[in-house]
Amino acid sequence: MPLAPVPARRHARPLHATGRRRGFTLLELLVVIVIIGLLATLVAPRYFDQVGKSNVKVAKAQIVALEKALDQYRLDVGQYPSTEQGLAALLAKPAGAEKWAGPYLKKAVPPDPWGRPYLYKSPGEHGDVDLASYGADGQPGGTGEAEDATSWSPAAATAQR
């Protein structure tokens, strides 16, 4: 006795009694969108706050690296570059620096994480040299992303050790 062919299975959603396919209602979609929006309002500020803190950490790490290059410059030349010579003296031999053995950096002096040049002063008010970035706002003082990163701050001194 020959077997009867088996009808092909459909992989579509089951049909309602009315013959229509099931789907999401507009109300269900709106509820999901509201939940996603609420989650985003809770998570986004924390995430962006962490990004700001990481920029301050990057600035402090770059200051420490620049200080090390400046120290090597001082060992070779006998003094730090003047304020007028600036950090460019780490890459190109300044006039009068006979014992210059640079470049003291592998790449160009980076801007701070907010795209501004680091502030350099020699002799400094807080040490032999002062290096600073005034954070996201570009003004002295501040907290969070606007926090200053300086060579004389306790965090920079700890990072050097």
Backbone as numpy.savetxt, mean C-alpha at the origin, in Angstrom:
# Nx Ny Nz CAx CAy CAz Cx Cy Cz
-38.95 -60.46 -26.78 -39.79 -59.29 -26.78 -38.90 -58.05 -26.78
-39.06 -57.15 -27.74 -38.22 -55.96 -27.83 -38.56 -54.98 -26.72
-37.50 -54.29 -26.27 -37.69 -53.29 -25.20 -38.18 -51.98 -25.80
-39.04 -51.34 -25.06 -39.57 -50.04 -25.51 -38.52 -48.96 -25.23
-38.37 -48.01 -26.14 -37.39 -46.96 -25.90 -37.76 -46.13 -24.66
-36.70 -45.76 -23.91 -36.89 -44.95 -22.71 -36.87 -43.48 -23.14
-37.86 -42.70 -22.72 -37.86 -41.30 -23.11 -36.65 -40.57 -22.51
-36.10 -39.62 -23.25 -34.93 -38.85 -22.80 -35.29 -38.01 -21.60
-34.37 -37.93 -20.63 -34.61 -37.12 -19.44 -34.28 -35.67 -19.76
-35.04 -34.81 -19.25 -34.78 -33.38 -19.42 -34.01 -32.89 -18.20
-33.03 -32.09 -18.43 -32.23 -31.55 -17.34 -32.69 -30.17 -16.93
-33.81 -29.76 -17.37 -34.34 -28.45 -17.02 -35.01 -28.52 -15.65
-35.38 -27.39 -15.14 -36.06 -27.35 -13.85 -37.43 -28.02 -13.97
-37.91 -28.56 -12.86 -39.23 -29.22 -12.93 -40.33 -28.21 -13.25
-41.37 -28.69 -13.81 -42.49 -27.84 -14.18 -43.48 -27.73 -13.04
-44.08 -26.55 -12.90 -45.19 -26.40 -11.96 -46.40 -27.13 -12.53
-47.41 -27.17 -11.74 -48.66 -27.78 -12.21 -49.22 -27.00 -13.39
-48.87 -25.70 -13.48 -49.40 -24.89 -14.58 -48.56 -25.04 -15.84
-47.43 -25.77 -15.77 -46.61 -25.98 -16.95 -45.50 -24.94 -17.09
-45.34 -24.03 -16.12 -44.28 -23.02 -16.19 -43.07 -23.48 -15.40
-41.90 -23.07 -15.83 -40.67 -23.41 -15.12 -40.56 -22.56 -13.86
-39.89 -23.12 -12.84 -39.70 -22.38 -11.60 -38.55 -21.42 -11.76
-38.58 -20.30 -11.07 -37.52 -19.30 -11.11 -37.59 -18.46 -9.85
-36.71 -17.49 -9.77 -36.71 -16.60 -8.62 -37.70 -15.48 -8.86
-38.39 -15.11 -7.82 -39.30 -13.98 -7.94 -38.51 -12.69 -7.75
-39.11 -11.61 -8.15 -38.47 -10.31 -7.99 -38.21 -10.03 -6.51
-39.12 -10.40 -5.66 -38.95 -10.18 -4.23 -37.75 -10.95 -3.69
-37.57 -12.19 -4.11 -36.43 -12.99 -3.66 -35.12 -12.35 -4.12
-35.08 -11.88 -5.35 -33.87 -11.22 -5.86 -33.57 -9.94 -5.08
-34.59 -9.17 -4.76 -34.39 -7.94 -3.98 -33.87 -8.24 -2.58
-34.36 -9.28 -1.95 -33.87 -9.66 -0.62 -32.40 -10.03 -0.67
-32.00 -10.79 -1.68 -30.59 -11.16 -1.82 -29.73 -9.93 -2.05
-30.16 -9.02 -2.88 -29.40 -7.79 -3.14 -29.26 -6.96 -1.87
-30.31 -6.86 -1.07 -30.25 -6.11 0.19 -29.26 -6.76 1.15
-29.27 -8.08 1.23 -28.32 -8.79 2.12 -26.89 -8.55 1.67
-26.62 -8.63 0.37 -25.27 -8.38 -0.14 -24.86 -6.93 0.15
-25.78 -6.00 -0.01 -25.49 -4.59 0.29 -25.15 -4.38 1.76
-25.89 -5.03 2.66 -25.60 -4.91 4.10 -24.23 -5.49 4.44
-23.90 -6.63 3.86 -22.59 -7.22 4.09 -21.48 -6.31 3.58
-21.69 -5.70 2.42 -20.67 -4.81 1.85 -20.47 -3.58 2.73
-21.53 -3.04 3.33 -21.37 -1.87 4.20 -20.63 -2.22 5.48
-20.70 -3.46 5.91 -19.97 -3.88 7.10 -18.51 -4.21 6.81
-18.24 -4.84 5.68 -16.90 -5.33 5.37 -16.04 -4.27 4.70
-16.58 -3.48 3.81 -15.79 -2.52 3.03 -15.01 -1.53 3.89
-15.60 -0.89 4.90 -14.80 0.05 5.70 -13.62 -0.62 6.40
-13.80 -1.82 6.88 -12.69 -2.53 7.53 -11.60 -2.86 6.54
-11.99 -3.26 5.35 -11.01 -3.60 4.32 -10.21 -2.37 3.92
-10.87 -1.26 3.64 -10.17 -0.06 3.20 -9.34 0.55 4.32
-9.74 0.35 5.57 -8.93 0.81 6.70 -7.62 0.03 6.73
-7.67 -1.27 6.44 -6.46 -2.08 6.41 -5.53 -1.65 5.28
-6.11 -1.27 4.13 -5.30 -0.80 3.02 -4.55 0.46 3.43
-5.23 1.37 4.12 -4.59 2.60 4.58 -3.46 2.32 5.56
-3.68 1.39 6.47 -2.63 1.04 7.44 -1.44 0.41 6.73
-1.70 -0.38 5.70 -0.59 -1.01 5.00 0.23 0.04 4.25
-0.38 1.11 3.75 0.38 2.18 3.09 1.32 2.85 4.08
0.88 3.06 5.31 1.73 3.66 6.34 2.90 2.72 6.64
2.64 1.42 6.70 3.71 0.45 6.95 4.72 0.45 5.80
4.23 0.56 4.57 5.13 0.61 3.41 6.02 1.85 3.49
5.42 2.99 3.85 6.20 4.23 3.96 7.28 4.09 5.03
6.95 3.50 6.16 7.94 3.32 7.22 9.06 2.38 6.77
8.72 1.33 6.05 9.74 0.40 5.56 10.64 1.08 4.53
10.07 1.89 3.66 10.88 2.60 2.67 11.81 3.60 3.35
11.35 4.25 4.41 12.20 5.20 5.14 13.39 4.46 5.75
13.14 3.29 6.30 14.24 2.50 6.88 15.25 2.13 5.80
14.76 1.72 4.63 15.66 1.35 3.53 16.46 2.56 3.05
15.82 3.72 2.95 16.52 4.93 2.54 17.56 5.34 3.57
17.25 5.17 4.85 18.23 5.48 5.90 19.47 4.59 5.78
19.27 3.33 5.46 20.41 2.42 5.30 21.28 2.86 4.12
20.66 3.26 3.03 21.42 3.75 1.88 22.16 5.05 2.24
21.51 5.91 3.00 22.15 7.16 3.44 23.34 6.88 4.36
23.19 5.89 5.22 24.31 5.52 6.10 25.50 5.01 5.29
25.24 4.22 4.25 26.32 3.73 3.40 26.99 4.90 2.67
26.19 5.85 2.22 26.72 7.06 1.58 27.65 7.80 2.55
27.19 7.94 3.79 28.00 8.66 4.80 29.30 7.93 5.08
29.28 6.59 5.11 30.51 5.83 5.34 31.52 6.07 4.21
31.04 6.17 2.98 31.93 6.37 1.84 32.40 7.82 1.72
31.49 8.76 1.81 31.78 10.16 1.53 32.24 10.91 2.77
31.79 10.48 3.94 32.19 11.15 5.18 31.10 12.03 5.77
30.05 12.27 5.03 28.92 13.05 5.53 27.68 12.69 4.72
26.51 13.04 5.29 25.26 12.79 4.56 25.10 13.82 3.45
24.32 13.51 2.43 24.06 14.52 1.39 23.35 15.73 2.04
23.63 16.90 1.52 22.96 18.09 2.05 21.49 18.06 1.65
20.72 18.93 2.28 19.31 19.04 1.93 19.15 19.39 0.46
20.03 20.26 -0.04 19.95 20.67 -1.45 20.26 19.50 -2.38
21.24 18.67 -2.01 21.56 17.51 -2.84 20.43 16.48 -2.79
19.85 16.36 -1.63 18.69 15.48 -1.45 18.99 14.01 -1.66
17.94 13.25 -1.80 18.07 11.81 -1.98 18.60 11.44 -3.36
18.62 12.39 -4.28 19.18 12.13 -5.61 20.66 11.80 -5.53
21.34 12.23 -4.45 22.76 11.93 -4.27 23.01 10.44 -4.07
21.96 9.69 -3.78 22.11 8.24 -3.62 22.24 7.54 -4.98
21.85 8.24 -6.05 21.86 7.64 -7.38 22.91 8.23 -8.31
23.18 9.51 -8.15 24.13 10.20 -9.03 25.14 10.95 -8.17
26.39 10.91 -8.58 27.46 11.54 -7.80 27.27 13.06 -7.77
27.13 13.60 -6.57 27.01 15.06 -6.47 28.38 15.73 -6.56
28.38 16.99 -6.88 29.64 17.74 -6.97 30.31 17.76 -5.59
31.60 17.53 -5.57 32.37 17.59 -4.33 32.39 16.30 -3.53
31.73 15.26 -3.99 31.71 13.98 -3.28 32.74 13.06 -3.93
34.02 13.30 -3.62 35.12 12.59 -4.29 35.12 11.09 -4.01
34.73 10.68 -2.82 34.78 9.26 -2.45 33.45 8.54 -2.70
32.58 9.17 -3.45 31.27 8.58 -3.75 31.47 7.25 -4.47
30.82 6.18 -3.98 30.99 4.86 -4.58 29.64 4.24 -4.91
28.69 5.06 -5.27 27.32 4.61 -5.53 27.15 4.03 -6.92
25.97 3.82 -7.33 24.74 4.23 -6.67 24.43 3.37 -5.44
23.74 3.98 -4.51 23.44 3.32 -3.24 22.05 2.70 -3.22
21.31 2.90 -4.29 20.00 2.26 -4.45 19.99 1.53 -5.79
19.27 0.42 -5.86 19.18 -0.34 -7.11 18.26 0.35 -8.11
17.26 1.05 -7.60 16.28 1.73 -8.45 16.19 3.19 -8.03
15.42 3.95 -8.76 15.19 5.36 -8.42 14.54 5.48 -7.05
14.74 6.63 -6.41 14.12 6.87 -5.11 12.61 6.81 -5.30
11.95 5.92 -4.57 10.50 5.78 -4.78 9.75 6.94 -4.14
8.59 7.28 -4.70 7.74 8.23 -4.00 7.09 7.52 -2.82
6.51 8.27 -1.90 5.80 7.61 -0.81 4.56 6.91 -1.39
3.89 6.08 -0.61 2.75 5.33 -1.15 1.61 6.20 -1.69
1.63 7.48 -1.39 0.59 8.39 -1.86 1.07 9.20 -3.05
2.26 8.87 -3.59 2.75 9.49 -4.80 3.53 10.78 -4.62
3.84 11.15 -3.39 4.61 12.37 -3.14 6.05 12.02 -2.78
6.99 12.91 -3.04 8.38 12.61 -2.67 8.55 12.65 -1.15
9.49 11.85 -0.67 9.82 11.89 0.75 10.48 13.22 1.08
10.22 13.73 2.26 10.84 14.97 2.72 12.18 14.61 3.34
13.23 15.27 2.92 14.59 14.99 3.39 15.23 16.27 3.88
15.87 16.19 5.05 16.56 17.35 5.60 17.84 16.89 6.28
18.96 17.54 5.92 20.24 17.24 6.53 21.03 18.53 6.71
21.46 18.86 7.88 21.24 18.13 9.13 19.79 18.25 9.57
19.31 17.21 10.22 17.92 17.16 10.62 17.69 17.81 11.98
16.43 18.03 12.28 16.05 18.58 13.58 15.94 17.48 14.63
15.76 16.23 14.18 15.54 15.11 15.10 16.70 14.12 15.10
17.65 14.32 14.22 18.80 13.42 14.10 19.75 13.96 13.04
20.69 13.12 12.64 21.62 13.55 11.58 20.88 13.90 10.30
19.89 13.07 9.97 19.03 13.33 8.82 17.58 13.10 9.24
16.68 13.82 8.62 15.25 13.63 8.84 14.61 13.20 7.53
13.89 12.11 7.57 13.11 11.63 6.42 11.66 11.52 6.88
10.74 11.98 6.05 9.34 11.95 6.47 8.40 11.83 5.27
7.25 11.25 5.55 6.10 11.26 4.66 4.92 11.63 5.54
4.13 12.59 5.09 3.02 13.07 5.92 1.71 12.34 5.68
1.75 11.16 5.14 0.56 10.34 5.00 -0.35 10.77 3.88
-1.57 10.25 3.90 -2.52 10.47 2.82 -2.93 11.93 2.67
-2.99 12.66 3.79 -3.44 14.05 3.72 -2.31 15.03 3.38
-1.05 14.59 3.47 0.08 15.46 3.15 0.35 16.53 4.17
-0.27 16.42 5.34 -0.11 17.41 6.41 0.51 16.74 7.64
1.32 17.47 8.40 1.89 16.89 9.61 0.80 16.44 10.58
1.06 15.35 11.27 0.10 14.80 12.23 -0.95 13.96 11.52
-1.79 13.34 12.29 -2.87 12.55 11.72 -2.84 11.12 12.23
-3.94 10.45 11.99 -4.07 9.05 12.40 -4.60 8.24 11.23
-4.53 6.94 11.37 -5.02 6.06 10.30 -4.17 6.22 9.06
-4.82 6.42 7.91 -4.09 6.57 6.65 -3.37 7.91 6.58
-3.77 8.86 7.39 -3.12 10.18 7.42 -1.95 10.22 8.40
-1.62 9.08 9.01 -0.52 9.02 9.98 0.81 9.31 9.30
1.66 10.07 9.99 2.98 10.39 9.46 3.91 9.19 9.61
4.80 9.02 8.66 5.88 8.04 8.75 7.17 8.84 8.75
7.94 8.75 9.82 9.15 9.57 9.96 10.32 8.71 10.40
11.52 9.22 10.15 12.72 8.50 10.57 12.95 8.63 12.08
12.33 9.58 12.72 12.54 9.79 14.15 11.42 9.22 15.00
10.42 8.60 14.39 9.34 8.01 15.18 9.83 6.73 15.85
9.25 6.39 17.00 9.68 5.15 17.69 9.52 3.91 16.83
8.50 3.86 15.97 8.29 2.67 15.13 9.42 2.51 14.12
9.92 3.61 13.58 11.03 3.52 12.61 12.30 3.08 13.30
12.53 3.55 14.52 13.72 3.15 15.26 13.68 1.66 15.59
12.50 1.16 15.92 12.34 -0.27 16.22 12.56 -1.10 14.96
12.08 -0.62 13.82 12.20 -1.37 12.57 13.66 -1.49 12.13
14.52 -0.53 12.53 15.92 -0.59 12.14 16.67 -1.69 12.86
16.22 -2.03 14.03 16.94 -3.04 14.83 16.62 -4.40 14.41
